[in-house]
Short mmCIF file of C-alpha atoms in Angstrom, two decimals:
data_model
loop_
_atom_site.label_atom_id
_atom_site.label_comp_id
_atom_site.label_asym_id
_atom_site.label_seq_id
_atom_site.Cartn_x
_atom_site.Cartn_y
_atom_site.Cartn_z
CA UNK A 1 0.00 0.00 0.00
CA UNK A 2 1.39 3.28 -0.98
CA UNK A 3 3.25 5.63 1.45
CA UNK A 4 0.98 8.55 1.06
CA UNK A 5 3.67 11.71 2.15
CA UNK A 6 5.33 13.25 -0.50
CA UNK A 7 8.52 14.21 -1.47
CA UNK A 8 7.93 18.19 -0.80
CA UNK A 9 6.19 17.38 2.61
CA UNK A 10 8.80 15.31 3.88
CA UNK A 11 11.49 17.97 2.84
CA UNK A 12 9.93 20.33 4.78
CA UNK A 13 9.35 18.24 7.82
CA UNK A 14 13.08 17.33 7.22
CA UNK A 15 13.92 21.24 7.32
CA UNK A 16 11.91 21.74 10.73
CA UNK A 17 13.80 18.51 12.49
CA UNK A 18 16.80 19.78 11.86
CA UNK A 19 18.85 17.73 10.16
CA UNK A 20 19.66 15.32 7.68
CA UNK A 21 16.91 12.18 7.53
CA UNK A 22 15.06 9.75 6.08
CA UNK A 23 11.47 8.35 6.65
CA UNK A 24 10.76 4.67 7.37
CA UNK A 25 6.76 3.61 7.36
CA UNK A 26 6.33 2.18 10.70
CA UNK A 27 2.16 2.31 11.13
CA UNK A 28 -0.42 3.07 8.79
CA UNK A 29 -3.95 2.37 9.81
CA UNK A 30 -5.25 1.60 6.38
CA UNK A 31 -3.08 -1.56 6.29
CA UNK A 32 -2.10 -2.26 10.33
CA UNK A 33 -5.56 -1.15 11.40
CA UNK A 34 -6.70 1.30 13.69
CA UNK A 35 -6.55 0.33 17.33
CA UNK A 36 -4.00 1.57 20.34
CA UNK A 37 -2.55 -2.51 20.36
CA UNK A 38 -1.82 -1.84 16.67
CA UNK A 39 -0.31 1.54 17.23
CA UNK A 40 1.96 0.52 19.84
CA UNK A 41 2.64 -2.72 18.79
CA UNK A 42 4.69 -0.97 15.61
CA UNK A 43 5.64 2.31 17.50
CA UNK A 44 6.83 1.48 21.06
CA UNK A 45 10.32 1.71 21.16
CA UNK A 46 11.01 3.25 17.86
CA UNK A 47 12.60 6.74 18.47
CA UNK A 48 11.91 9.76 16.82
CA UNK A 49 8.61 9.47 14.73
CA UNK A 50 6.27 11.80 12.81
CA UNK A 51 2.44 10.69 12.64
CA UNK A 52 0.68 12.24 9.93
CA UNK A 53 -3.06 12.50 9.56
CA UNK A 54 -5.02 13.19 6.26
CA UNK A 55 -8.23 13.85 6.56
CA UNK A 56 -11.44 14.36 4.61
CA UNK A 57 -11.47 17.83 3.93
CA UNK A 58 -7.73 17.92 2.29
CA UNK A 59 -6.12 18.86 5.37
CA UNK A 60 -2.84 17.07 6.63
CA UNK A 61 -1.75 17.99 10.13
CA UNK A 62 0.28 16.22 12.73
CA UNK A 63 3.04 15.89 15.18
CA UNK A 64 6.53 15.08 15.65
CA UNK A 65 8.32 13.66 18.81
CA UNK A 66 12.21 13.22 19.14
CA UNK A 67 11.30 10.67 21.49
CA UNK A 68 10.21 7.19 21.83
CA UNK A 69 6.39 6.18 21.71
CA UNK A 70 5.08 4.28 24.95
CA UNK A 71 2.44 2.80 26.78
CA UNK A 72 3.48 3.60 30.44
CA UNK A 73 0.28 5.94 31.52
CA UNK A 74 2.25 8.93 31.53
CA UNK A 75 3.87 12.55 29.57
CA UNK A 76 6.32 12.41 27.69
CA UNK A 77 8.97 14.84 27.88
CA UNK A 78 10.62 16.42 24.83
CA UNK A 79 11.94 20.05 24.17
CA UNK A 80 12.46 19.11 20.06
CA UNK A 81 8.73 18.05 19.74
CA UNK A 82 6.26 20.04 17.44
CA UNK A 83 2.36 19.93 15.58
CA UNK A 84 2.44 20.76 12.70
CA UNK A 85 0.38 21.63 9.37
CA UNK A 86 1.59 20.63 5.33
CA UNK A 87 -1.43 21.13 3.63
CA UNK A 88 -5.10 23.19 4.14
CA UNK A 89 -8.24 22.35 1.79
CA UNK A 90 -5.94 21.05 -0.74
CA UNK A 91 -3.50 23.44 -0.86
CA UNK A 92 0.06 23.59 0.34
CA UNK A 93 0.47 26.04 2.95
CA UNK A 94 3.18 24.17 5.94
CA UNK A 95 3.19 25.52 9.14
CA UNK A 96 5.45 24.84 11.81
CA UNK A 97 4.31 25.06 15.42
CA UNK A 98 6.65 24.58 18.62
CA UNK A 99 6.42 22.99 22.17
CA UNK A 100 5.57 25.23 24.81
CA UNK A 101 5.33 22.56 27.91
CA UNK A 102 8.26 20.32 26.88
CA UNK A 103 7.27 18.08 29.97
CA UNK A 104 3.86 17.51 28.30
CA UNK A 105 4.78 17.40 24.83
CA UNK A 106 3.48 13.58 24.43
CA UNK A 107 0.90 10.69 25.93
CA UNK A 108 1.91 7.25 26.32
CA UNK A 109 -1.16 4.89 27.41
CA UNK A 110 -2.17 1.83 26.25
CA UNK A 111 -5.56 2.48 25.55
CA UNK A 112 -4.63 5.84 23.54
CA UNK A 113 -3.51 6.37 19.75
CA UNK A 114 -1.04 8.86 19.07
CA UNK A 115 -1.93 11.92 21.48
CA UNK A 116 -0.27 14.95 22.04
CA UNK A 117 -0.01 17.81 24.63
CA UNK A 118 -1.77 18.18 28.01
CA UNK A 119 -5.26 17.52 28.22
CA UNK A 120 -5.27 17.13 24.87
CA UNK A 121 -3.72 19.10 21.60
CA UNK A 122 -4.43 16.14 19.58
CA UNK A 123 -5.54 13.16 20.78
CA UNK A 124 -5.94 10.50 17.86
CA UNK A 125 -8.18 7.56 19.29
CA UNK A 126 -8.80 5.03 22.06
CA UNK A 127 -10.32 1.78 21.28
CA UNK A 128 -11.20 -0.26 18.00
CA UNK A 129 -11.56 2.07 14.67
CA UNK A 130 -13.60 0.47 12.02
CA UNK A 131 -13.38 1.93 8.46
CA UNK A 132 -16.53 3.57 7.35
CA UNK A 133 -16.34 3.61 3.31
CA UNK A 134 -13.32 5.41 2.64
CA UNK A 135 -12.46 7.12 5.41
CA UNK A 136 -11.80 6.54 9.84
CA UNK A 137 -14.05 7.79 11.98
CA UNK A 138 -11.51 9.22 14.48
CA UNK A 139 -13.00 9.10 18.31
CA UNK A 140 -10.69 11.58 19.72
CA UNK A 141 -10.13 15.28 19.83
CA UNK A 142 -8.34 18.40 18.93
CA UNK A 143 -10.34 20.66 20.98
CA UNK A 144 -7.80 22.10 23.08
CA UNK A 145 -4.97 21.84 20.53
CA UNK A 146 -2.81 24.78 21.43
CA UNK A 147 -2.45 24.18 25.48
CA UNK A 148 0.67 22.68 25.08
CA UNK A 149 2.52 24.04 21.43
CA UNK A 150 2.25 27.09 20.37
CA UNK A 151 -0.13 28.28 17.25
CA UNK A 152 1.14 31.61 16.49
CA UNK A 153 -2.51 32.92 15.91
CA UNK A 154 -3.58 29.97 14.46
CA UNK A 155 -6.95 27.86 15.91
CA UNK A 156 -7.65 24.90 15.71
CA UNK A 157 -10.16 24.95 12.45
CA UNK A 158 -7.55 26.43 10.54
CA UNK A 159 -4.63 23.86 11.80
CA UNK A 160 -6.98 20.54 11.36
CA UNK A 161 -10.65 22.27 9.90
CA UNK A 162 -11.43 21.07 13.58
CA UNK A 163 -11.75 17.13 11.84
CA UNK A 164 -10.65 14.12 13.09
CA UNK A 165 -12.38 12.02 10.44
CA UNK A 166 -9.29 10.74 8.42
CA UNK A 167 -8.67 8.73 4.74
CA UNK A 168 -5.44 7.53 6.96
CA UNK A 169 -3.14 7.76 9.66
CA UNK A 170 0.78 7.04 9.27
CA UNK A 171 3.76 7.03 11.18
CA UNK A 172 6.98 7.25 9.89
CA UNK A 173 10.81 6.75 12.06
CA UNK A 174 12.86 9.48 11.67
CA UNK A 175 16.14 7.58 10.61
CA UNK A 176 19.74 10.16 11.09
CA UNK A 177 21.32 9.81 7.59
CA UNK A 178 24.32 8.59 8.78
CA UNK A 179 22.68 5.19 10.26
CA UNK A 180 20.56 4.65 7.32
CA UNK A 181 19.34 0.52 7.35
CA UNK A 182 21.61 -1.32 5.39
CA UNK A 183 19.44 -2.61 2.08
CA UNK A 184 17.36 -5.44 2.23
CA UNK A 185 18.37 -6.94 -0.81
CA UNK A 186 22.01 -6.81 -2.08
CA UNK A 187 22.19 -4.97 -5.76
CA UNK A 188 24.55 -3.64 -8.08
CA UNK A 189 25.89 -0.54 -8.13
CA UNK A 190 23.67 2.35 -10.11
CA UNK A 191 26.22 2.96 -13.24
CA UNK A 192 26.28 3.15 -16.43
CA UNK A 193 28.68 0.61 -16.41
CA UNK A 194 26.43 -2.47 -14.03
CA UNK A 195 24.01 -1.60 -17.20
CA UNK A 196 25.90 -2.03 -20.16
CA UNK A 197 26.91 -5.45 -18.67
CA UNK A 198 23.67 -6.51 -18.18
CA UNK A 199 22.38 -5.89 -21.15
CA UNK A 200 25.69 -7.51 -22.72
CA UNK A 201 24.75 -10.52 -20.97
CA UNK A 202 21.35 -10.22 -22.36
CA UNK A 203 22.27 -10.21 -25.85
CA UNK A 204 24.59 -12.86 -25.70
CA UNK A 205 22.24 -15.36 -24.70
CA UNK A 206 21.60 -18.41 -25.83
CA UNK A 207 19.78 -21.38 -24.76
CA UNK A 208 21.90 -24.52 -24.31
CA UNK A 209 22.59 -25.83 -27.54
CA UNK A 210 21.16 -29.53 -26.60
CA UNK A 211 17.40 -28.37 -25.23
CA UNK A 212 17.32 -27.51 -29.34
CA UNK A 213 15.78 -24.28 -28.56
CA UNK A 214 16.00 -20.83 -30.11
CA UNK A 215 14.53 -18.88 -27.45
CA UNK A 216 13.64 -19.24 -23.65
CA UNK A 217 9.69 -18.79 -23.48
CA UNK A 218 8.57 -15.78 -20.77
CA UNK A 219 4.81 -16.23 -20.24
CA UNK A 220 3.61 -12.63 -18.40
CA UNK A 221 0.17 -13.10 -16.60
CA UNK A 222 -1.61 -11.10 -14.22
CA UNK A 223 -4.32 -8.47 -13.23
CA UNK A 224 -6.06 -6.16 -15.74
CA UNK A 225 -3.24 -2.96 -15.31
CA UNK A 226 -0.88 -4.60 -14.16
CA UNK A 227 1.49 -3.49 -16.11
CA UNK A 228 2.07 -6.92 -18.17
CA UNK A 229 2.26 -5.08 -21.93
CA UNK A 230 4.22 -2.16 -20.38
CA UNK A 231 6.87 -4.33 -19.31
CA UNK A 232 7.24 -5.65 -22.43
CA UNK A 233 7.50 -2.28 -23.88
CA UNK A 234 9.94 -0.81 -21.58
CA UNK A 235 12.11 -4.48 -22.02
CA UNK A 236 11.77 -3.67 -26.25
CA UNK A 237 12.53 0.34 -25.59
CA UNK A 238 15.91 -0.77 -23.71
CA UNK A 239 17.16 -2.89 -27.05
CA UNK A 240 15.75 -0.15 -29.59
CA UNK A 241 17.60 2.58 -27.62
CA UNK A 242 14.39 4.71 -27.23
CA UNK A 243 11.14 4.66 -25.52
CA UNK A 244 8.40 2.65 -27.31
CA UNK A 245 5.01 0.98 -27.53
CA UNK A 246 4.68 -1.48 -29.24
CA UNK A 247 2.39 -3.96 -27.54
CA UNK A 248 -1.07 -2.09 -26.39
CA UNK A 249 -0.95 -0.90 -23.02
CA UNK A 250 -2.99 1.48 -20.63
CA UNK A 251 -5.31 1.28 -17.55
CA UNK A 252 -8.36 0.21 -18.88
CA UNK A 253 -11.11 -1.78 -16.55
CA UNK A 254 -10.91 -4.56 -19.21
CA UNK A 255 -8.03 -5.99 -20.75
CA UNK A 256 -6.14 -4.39 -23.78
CA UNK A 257 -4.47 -7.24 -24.51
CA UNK A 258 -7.04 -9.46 -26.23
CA UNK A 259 -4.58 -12.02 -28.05
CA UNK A 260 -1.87 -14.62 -26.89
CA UNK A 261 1.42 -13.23 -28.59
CA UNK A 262 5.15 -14.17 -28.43
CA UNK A 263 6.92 -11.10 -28.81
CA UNK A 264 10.51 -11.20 -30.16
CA UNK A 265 12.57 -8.50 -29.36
CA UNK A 266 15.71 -7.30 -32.04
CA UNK A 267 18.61 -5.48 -30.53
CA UNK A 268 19.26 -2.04 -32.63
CA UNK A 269 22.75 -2.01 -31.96
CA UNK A 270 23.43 -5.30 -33.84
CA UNK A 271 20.46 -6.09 -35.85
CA UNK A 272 19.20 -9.51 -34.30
CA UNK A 273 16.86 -10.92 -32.91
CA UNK A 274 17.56 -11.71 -29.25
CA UNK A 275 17.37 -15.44 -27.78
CA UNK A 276 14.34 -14.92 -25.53
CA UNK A 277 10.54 -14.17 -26.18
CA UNK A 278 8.01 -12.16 -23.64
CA UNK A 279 4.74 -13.62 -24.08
CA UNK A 280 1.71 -11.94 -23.20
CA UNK A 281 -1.90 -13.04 -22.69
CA UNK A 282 -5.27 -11.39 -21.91
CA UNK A 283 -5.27 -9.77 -18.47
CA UNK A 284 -7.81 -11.00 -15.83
CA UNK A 285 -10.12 -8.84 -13.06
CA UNK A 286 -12.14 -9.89 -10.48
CA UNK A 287 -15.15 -11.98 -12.24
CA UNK A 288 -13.42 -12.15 -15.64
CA UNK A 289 -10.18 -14.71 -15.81
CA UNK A 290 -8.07 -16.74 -18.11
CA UNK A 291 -9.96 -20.07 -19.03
CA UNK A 292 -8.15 -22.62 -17.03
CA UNK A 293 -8.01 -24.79 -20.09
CA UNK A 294 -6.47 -22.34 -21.98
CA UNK A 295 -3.75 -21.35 -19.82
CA UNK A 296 -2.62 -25.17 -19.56
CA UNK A 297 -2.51 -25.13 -23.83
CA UNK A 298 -0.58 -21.79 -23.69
CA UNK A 299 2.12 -23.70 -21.29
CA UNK A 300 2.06 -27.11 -22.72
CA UNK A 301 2.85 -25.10 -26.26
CA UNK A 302 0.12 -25.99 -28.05
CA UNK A 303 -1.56 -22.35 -28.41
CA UNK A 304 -0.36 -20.60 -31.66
CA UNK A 305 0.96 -17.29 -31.60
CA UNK A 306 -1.80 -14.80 -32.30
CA UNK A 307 -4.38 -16.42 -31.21
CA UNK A 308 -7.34 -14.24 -30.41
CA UNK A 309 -8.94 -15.01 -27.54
CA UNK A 310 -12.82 -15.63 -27.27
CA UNK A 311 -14.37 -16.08 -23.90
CA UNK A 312 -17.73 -17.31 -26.02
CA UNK A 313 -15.63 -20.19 -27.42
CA UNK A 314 -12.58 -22.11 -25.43
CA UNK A 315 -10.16 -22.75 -27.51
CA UNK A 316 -9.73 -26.94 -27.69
CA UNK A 317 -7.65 -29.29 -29.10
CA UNK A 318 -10.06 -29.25 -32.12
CA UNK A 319 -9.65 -25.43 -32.68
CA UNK A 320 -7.53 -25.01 -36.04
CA UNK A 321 -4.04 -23.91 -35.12
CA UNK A 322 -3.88 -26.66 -32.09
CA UNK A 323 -0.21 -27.57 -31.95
CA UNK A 324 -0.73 -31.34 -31.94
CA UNK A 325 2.73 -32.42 -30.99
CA UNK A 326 4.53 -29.63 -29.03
CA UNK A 327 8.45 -29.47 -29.08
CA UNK A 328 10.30 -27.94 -25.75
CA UNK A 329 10.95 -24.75 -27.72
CA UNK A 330 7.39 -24.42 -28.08
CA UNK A 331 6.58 -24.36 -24.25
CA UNK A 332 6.61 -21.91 -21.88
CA UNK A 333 9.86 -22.08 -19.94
CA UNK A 334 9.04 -19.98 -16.86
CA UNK A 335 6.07 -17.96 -15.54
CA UNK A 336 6.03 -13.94 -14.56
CA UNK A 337 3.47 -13.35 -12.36
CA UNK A 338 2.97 -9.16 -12.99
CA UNK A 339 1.43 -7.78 -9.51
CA UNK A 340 0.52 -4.14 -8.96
CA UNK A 341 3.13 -3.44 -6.03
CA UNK A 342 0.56 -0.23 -4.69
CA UNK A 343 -2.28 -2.74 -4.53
CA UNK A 344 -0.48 -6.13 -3.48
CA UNK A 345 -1.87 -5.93 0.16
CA UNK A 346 -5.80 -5.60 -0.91
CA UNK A 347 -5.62 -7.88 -4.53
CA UNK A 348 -9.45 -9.04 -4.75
CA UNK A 349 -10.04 -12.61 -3.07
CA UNK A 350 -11.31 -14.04 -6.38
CA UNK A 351 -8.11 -12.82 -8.09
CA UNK A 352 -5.48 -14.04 -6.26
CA UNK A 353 -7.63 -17.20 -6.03
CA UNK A 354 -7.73 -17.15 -9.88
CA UNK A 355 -3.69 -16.82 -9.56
CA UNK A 356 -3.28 -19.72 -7.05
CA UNK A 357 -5.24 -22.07 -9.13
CA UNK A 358 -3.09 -21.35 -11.81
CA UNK A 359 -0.30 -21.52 -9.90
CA UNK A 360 -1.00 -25.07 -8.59
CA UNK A 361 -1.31 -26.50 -12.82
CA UNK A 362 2.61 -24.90 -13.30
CA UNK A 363 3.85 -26.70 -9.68
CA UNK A 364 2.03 -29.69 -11.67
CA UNK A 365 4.30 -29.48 -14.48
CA UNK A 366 7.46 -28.08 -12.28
CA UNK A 367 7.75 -24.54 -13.91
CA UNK A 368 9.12 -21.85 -12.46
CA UNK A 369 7.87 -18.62 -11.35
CA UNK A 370 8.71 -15.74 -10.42
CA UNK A 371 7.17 -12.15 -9.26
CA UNK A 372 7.56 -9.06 -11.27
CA UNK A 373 6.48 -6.53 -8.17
CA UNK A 374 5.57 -3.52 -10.52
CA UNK A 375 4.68 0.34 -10.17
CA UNK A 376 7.23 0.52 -6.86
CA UNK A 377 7.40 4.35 -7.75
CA UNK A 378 3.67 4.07 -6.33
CA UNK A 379 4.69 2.67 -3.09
CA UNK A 380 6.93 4.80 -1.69
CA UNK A 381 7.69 8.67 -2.57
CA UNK A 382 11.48 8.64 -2.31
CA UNK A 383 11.62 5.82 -4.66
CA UNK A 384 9.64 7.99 -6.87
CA UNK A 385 12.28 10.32 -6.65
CA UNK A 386 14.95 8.17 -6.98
CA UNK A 387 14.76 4.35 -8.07
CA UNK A 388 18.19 3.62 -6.13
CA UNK A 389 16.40 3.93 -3.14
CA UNK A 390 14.31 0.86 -4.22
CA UNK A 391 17.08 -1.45 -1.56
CA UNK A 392 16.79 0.79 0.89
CA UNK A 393 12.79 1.54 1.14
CA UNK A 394 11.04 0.01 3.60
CA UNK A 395 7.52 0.01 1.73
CA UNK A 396 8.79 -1.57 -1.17
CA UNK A 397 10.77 -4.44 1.00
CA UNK A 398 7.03 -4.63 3.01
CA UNK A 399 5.64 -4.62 -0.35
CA UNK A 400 8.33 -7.71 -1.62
CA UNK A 401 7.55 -9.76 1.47
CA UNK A 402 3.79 -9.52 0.94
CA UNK A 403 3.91 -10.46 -2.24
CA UNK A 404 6.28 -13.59 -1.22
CA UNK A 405 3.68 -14.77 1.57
CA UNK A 406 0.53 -14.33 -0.94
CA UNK A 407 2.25 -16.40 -3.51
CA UNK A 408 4.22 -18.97 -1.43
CA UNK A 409 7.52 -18.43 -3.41
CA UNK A 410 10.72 -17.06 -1.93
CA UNK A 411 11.32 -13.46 -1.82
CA UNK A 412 14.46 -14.04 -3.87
CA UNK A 413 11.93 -14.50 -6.66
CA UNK A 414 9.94 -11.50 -5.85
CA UNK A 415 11.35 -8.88 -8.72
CA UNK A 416 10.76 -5.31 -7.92
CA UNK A 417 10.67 -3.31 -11.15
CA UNK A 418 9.34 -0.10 -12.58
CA UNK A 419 7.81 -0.29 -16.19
CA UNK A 420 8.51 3.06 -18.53
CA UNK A 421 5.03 4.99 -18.77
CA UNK A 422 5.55 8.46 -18.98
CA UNK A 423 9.51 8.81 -19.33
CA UNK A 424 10.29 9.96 -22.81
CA UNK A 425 13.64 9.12 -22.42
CA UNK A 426 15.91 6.31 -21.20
CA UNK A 427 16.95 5.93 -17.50
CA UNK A 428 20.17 3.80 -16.27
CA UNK A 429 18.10 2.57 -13.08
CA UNK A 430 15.03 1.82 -14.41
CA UNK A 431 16.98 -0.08 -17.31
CA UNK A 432 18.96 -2.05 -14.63
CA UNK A 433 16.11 -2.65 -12.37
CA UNK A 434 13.95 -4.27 -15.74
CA UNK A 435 16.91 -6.00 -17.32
CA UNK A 436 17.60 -7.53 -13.60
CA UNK A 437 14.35 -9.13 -13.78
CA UNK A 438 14.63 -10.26 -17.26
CA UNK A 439 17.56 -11.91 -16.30
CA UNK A 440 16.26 -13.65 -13.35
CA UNK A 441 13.38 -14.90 -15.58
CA UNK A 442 15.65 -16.24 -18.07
CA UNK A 443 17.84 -18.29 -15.28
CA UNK A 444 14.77 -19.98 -14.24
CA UNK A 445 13.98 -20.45 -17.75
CA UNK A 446 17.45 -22.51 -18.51
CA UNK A 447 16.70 -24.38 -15.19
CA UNK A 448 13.30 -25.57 -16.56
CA UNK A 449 15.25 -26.55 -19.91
CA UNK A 450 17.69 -28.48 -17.86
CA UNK A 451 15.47 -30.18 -15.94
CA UNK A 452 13.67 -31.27 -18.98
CA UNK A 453 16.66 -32.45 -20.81
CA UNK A 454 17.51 -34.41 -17.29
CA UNK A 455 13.81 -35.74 -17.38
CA UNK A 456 13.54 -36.97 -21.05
CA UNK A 457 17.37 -38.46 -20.98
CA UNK A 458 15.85 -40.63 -18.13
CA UNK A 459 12.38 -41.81 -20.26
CA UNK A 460 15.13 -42.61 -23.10
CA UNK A 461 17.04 -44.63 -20.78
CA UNK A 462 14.06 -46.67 -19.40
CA UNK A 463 12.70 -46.87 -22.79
CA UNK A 464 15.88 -48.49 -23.79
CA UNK A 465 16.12 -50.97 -21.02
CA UNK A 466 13.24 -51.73 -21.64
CA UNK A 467 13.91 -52.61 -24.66
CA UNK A 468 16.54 -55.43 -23.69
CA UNK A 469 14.56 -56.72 -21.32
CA UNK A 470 11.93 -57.63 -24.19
CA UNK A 471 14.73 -58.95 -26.14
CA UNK A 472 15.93 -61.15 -23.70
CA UNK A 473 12.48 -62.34 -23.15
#
């Protein structure tokens, strides 16, 4: 779920702290829920925090504390504290407003949210919160806000338009720059350099020479917008040397992509045709997926390319074009799952049920899968800014790990990309971050190949013993 404070915000709350810092999502009630055992279950203990609150009228207020969240019953004491306001009926307009009873500045009680202040300035919640449509129907106050910080003139309609009733609630750790978490995943370095070698390595490739195959088989499924076609596109724009389009993508409520392709991709620099193929299928929604049937016929090889998909009529074995007799290089040789990475945490029951069923036909047939984790630049607002902060981001790990527990693979094959949609140009991260899942895809892809070289040398072997037994019978 995305991190929902921006860039500009967190600069200025960056400028009133004091000094250099980063933000790590700790609590957000949208996704931990709203309830003081939530809250202090993630919060307790964590140091310096900002909570933020958004609420229905456009307004985002808040607080900062240099120290620790508790649940002892008591003030907490902080001279650095401060409220605070980033945005009023839409518009930005940040004000800053200081402690006045340092020995109040905070509330820690176990039955409390986030409070603030003496009496209180802002007190958050106590109890249970239950979402009411799109928005929390806060059960606290901020009545008295100014007892215990200082307004400069301001009151408390024009700090918080005297609402507590709230879209969402976060809370981010303040981390010092100079102990920033190590990453979570170890990655190459950001250069020009890590991405000419990768894409080297890409257009080098070639299957092993005894699977007898011309190019490893990518099969890209996944939700209506996605971003299946896209990565396609942005994986074609990096070999063409320019941004391009060439398979139909957007964010339509039903699926652009109406026919089963398998898209070859030619390398501009040299003028071939690259050893590996992206294919794409129809995209699926909640009450609208890919016929079970049909996804078995696309992996077993025996769907033709360009196949255009009819949800009035199957496609069967009968069906002119049914590849009879499928070869290994006309089977899929790994699956991408492509998962929204802002959405992962609230996919539709029936679709990730729809996923798991067609997970359990590729275990069937032992082919590999992995996770392309996609719009990441949705999740979290400094990776926005800057995709080599994708390591080091919290929400996107959060985001990784989810993704790993919904679809019972490792997080290893979890592959956090960013698809080109509105760059016009080229960009060295996003390049390394696509071509790094590419390149994952394709390893599992040989593995598959191996594994089915391994499997039919062992038939041949039976087959021939077999043989002598007969002829010694």
């Amino acid at each position: 779920m995305p991190e929902l404070l921006n860039k500009n915000y967190r600069d200025q709350l960056v400028t009133w702290i004091g000094k250099p810092c980063h933000f790590r999502l700790l609590y957000k009630i949208s996704r931990d829920g709203c309830s003081p055992t939530s809250f202090h279950q993630q919060c307790d203990g964590q140091g310096a925090t900002v909570t933020v609150l958004y609420n229905t009228n456009n307004t985002i207020y808040g607080g900062y504390l240099s120290q620790s969240w508790n649940s002892n019953g008591g003030y907490i004491e902080d001279s650095d504290a401060f409220l605070f306001r980033l945005q009023y009926n839409k518009s930005s307009d940040p004000l800053k407003f200081p402690v006045n009873d340092k020995s109040k500045a905070g509330y820690g009680s176990s039955v409390y949210g986030p409070t603030f202040g003496d009496g209180h300035d802002i007190y958050t919640f106590s109890g249970t919160i239950t979402r009411s449509g799109n928005e929390f129907p806060l059960n606290g106050s901020v009545s008295k806000i100014g007892k215990s910080y200082n307004l400069n003139g301001q009151t408390v309609d024009t700090v918080t338009n005297n609402s507590l009733n709230v879209t969402d609630l976060e809370i981010y750790r303040i981390v010092d720059r100079e102990d920033e978490e190590k990453p979570w995943r170890e990655h190459f370095e950001w250069t020009t350099k890590t991405m000419q070698e990768l894409k080297e390595t890409l257009q080098v490739y070639e299957p092993r020479m005894e699977a007898n195959v011309p190019a490893a088989n990518i099969l890209l499924i996944g939700q209506i917008g996605a971003g299946k076609s896209s990565f396609f596109n942005s994986v074609d724009s990096i070999f063409r040397g320019r941004v391009t389009n060439k398979a139909c993508s957007g964010s339509s409520e039903r699926s652009i992509t109406t026919m089963y392709r398998r898209y070859e991709l030619k390398d501009s620099s040299t003028k071939k045709v690259l050893n590996f193929r992206l294919c794409d299928t129809c995209g699926f929604q909640e009450g609208s997926a890919l016929d079970a049937q049909e996804f078995s016929f696309i992996v077993c090889g025996n769907l033709p390319d360009c196949y255009r998909f009819n949800p009035l009529v199957p496609f069967e074995s009968d069906t002119p074009g049914y590849i009879k007799n499928p070869d290994l290089k006309d089977k899929i040789h790994c699956v991408a799952f492509v998962i929204d990475g802002s959405t992962v945490d609230v996919m539709p029951d029936k679709v990730l049920k729809h996923m798991k069923d067609l997970q359990a036909r590729m275990n069937h047939r032992g082919l590999p899968q992995v996770v392309l984790l996609t719009k990441i630049d949705k999740i979290c607002p400094e990776v926005a800014d800057d995709l080599t902060k994708t390591y080091t981001g919290t929400a996107v790990c959060d985001a990784v790990n989810k993704a790993a527990e919904i679809m019972g693979l490792p997080s290893a094959q979890i592959l956090p990309v960013k698809n080109y949609v509105s760059e016009p140009n080229l960009k060295i991260a996003l390049d390394i971050l696509i071509m790094k899942a590419l390149k994952r895809c394709i390893d599992c892809a040989d593995d598959f190949m191996d594994e089915q070289l391994l499997r039919i040398a062992a038939e041949e072997e039976k087959s021939d013993t077999e043989n002598q037994i007969k002829k010694f019978d």
